[in-house]
Tab-separated table of C-alpha atoms in Angstrom:
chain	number	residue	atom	x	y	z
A	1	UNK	CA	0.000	0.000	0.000
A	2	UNK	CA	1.165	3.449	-0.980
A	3	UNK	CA	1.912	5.944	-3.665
A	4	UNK	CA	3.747	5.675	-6.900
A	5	UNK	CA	4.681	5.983	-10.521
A	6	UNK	CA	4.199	2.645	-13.228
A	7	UNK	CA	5.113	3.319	-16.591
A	8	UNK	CA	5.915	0.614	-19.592
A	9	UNK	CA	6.056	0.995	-23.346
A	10	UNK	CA	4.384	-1.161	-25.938
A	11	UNK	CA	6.562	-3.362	-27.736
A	12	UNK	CA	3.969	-4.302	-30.240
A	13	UNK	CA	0.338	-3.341	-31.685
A	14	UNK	CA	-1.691	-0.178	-32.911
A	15	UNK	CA	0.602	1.560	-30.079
A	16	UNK	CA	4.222	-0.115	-30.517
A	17	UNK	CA	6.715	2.148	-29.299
A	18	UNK	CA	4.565	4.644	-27.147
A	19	UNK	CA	4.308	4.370	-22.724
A	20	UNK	CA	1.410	4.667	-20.727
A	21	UNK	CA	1.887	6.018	-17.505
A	22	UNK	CA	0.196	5.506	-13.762
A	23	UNK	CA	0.908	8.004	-10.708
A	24	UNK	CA	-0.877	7.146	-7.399
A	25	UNK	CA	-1.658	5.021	-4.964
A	26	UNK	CA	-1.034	1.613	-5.171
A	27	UNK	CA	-2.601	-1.615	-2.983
A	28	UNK	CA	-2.057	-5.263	-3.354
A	29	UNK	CA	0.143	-4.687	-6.694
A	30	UNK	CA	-3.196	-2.769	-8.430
A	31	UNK	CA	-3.690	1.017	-9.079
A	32	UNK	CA	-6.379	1.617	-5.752
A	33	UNK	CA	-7.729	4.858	-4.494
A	34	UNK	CA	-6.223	7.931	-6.262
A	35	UNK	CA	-3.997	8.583	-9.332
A	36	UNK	CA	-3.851	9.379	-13.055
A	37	UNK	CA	-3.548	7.182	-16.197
A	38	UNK	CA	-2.114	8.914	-19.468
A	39	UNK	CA	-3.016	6.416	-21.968
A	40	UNK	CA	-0.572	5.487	-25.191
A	41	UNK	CA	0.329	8.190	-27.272
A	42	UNK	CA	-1.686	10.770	-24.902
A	43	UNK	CA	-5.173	9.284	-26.484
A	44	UNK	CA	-6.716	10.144	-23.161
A	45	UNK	CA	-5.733	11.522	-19.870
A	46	UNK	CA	-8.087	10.019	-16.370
A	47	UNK	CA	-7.852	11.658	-13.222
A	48	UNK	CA	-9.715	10.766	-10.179
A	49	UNK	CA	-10.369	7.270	-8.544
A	50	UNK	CA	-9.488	3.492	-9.635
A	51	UNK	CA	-10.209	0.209	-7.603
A	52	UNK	CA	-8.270	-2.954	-8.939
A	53	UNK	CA	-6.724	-0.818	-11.650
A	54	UNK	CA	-10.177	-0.050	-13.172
A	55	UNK	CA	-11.553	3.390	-13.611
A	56	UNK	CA	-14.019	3.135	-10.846
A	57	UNK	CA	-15.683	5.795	-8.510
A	58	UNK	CA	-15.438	9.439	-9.482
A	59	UNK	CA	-13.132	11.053	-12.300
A	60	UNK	CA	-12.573	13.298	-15.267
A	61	UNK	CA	-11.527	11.766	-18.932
A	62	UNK	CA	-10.094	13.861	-20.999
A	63	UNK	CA	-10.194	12.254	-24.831
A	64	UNK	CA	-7.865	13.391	-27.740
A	65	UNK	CA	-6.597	16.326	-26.344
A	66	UNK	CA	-9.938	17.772	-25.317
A	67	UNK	CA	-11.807	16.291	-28.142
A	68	UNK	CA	-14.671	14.661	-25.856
A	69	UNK	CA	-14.368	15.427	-21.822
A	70	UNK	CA	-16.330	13.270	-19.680
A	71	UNK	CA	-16.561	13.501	-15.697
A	72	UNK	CA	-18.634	11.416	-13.614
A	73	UNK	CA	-18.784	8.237	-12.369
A	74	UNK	CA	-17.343	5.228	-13.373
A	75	UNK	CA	-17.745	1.798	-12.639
A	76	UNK	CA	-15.461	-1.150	-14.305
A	77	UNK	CA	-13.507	1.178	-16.702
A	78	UNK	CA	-17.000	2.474	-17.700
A	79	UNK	CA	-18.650	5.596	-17.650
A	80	UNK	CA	-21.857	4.555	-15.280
A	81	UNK	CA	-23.988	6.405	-13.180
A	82	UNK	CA	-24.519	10.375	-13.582
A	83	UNK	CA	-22.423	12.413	-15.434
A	84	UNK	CA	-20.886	14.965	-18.353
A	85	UNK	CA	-19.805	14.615	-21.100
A	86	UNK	CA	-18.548	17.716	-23.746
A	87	UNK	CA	-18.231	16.724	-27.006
A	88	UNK	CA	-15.487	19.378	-28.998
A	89	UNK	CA	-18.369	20.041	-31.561
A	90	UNK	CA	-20.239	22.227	-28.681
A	91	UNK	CA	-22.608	19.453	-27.586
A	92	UNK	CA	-23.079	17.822	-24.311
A	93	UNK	CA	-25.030	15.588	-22.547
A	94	UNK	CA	-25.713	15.511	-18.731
A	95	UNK	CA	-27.499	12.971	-16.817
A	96	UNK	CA	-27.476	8.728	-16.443
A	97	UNK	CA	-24.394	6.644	-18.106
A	98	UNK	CA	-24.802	2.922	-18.482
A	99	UNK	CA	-21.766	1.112	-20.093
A	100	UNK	CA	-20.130	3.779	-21.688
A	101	UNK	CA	-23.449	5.345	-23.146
A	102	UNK	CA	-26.262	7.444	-22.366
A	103	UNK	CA	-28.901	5.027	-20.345
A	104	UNK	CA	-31.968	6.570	-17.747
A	105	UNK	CA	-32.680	10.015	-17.695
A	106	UNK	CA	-30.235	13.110	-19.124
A	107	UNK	CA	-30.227	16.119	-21.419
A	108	UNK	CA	-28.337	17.041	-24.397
A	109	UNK	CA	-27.793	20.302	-25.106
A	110	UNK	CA	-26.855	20.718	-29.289
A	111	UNK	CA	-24.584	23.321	-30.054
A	112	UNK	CA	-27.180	25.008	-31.960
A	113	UNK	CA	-28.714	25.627	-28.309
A	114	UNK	CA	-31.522	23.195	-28.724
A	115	UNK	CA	-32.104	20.876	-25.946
A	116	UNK	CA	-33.632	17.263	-25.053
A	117	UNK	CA	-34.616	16.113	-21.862
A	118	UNK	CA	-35.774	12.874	-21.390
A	119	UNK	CA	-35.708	9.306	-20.934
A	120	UNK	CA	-32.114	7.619	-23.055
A	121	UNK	CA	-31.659	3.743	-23.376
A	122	UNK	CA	-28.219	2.525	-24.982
A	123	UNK	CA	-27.242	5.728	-26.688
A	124	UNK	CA	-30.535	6.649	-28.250
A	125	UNK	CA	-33.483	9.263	-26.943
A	126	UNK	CA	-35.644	6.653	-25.861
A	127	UNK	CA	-39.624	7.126	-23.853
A	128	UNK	CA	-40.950	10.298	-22.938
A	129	UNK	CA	-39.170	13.522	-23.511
A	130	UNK	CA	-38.982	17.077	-23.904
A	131	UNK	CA	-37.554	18.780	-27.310
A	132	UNK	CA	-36.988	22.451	-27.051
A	133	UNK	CA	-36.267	24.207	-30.372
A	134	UNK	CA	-33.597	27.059	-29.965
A	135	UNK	CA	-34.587	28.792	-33.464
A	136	UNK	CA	-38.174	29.654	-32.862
A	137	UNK	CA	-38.789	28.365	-28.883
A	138	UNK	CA	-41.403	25.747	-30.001
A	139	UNK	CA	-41.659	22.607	-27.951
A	140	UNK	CA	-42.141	18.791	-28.427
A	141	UNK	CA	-43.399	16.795	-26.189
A	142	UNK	CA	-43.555	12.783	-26.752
């Protein structure tokens, strides 16, 4: 138990040649309680909490160099439960994460400032919801 830094560099594969890099606390020979990951080649930065060396608890991805930002909860290297997520195209989505995707209730704001709130299951609006139109205020309900 304690703190540290694990590093190693890919000797084969999509990311031969490039490290990924762990700093924080360490149990049992697993990444446990507090740290950040930099993934190969920078693809994504996590900060925030790990149990068994799985994303799992509360913490911030940051994708591509800021290309998608998500912070929440995670559970199993998943984003699951309630959380954010920023896409770099100006939309974003707030609410209930199952598996990586959006799953219960959440809202996505569109970068064109419309907005839908409602029910999401496996990535798709899904049951009842409310679409607000930005352009001329008009609502649908369904």
């Amino acid at each position: 138990k304690g703190r540290g830094v694990f590093s190693f560099i890919h000797k084969e594969g999509l990311y031969e040649g490039r490290s990924e890099i762990y700093e924080g606390e360490f149990e049992n020979g697993y990444f446990e309680g507090r740290g950040v990951y930099i993934g190969a080649g920078w693809r994504f930065v996590y900060e925030g909490d790990f149990r068994r060396s799985d994303f799992h608890g509360y913490g911030k991805m940051i994708r591509n160099n800021g290309e998608m930002i998500y912070e929440g909860q995670w559970e199993n290297d998943e984003m699951n439960g309630v959380g954010t997520c920023q896409w770099v195209d100006g939309n974003r989505y707030s609410g209930e994460w199952k598996d990586g995707v959006q799953h219960g209730f959440g809202t996505f704001y569109f970068a064109n400032g419309d907005v839908y709130d409602g029910g999401w299951e496996n990535g798709k609006q899904d049951g009842t919801g409310l679409f607000r139109c930005a352009a001329n205020g008009s609502t649908q309900e369904g």
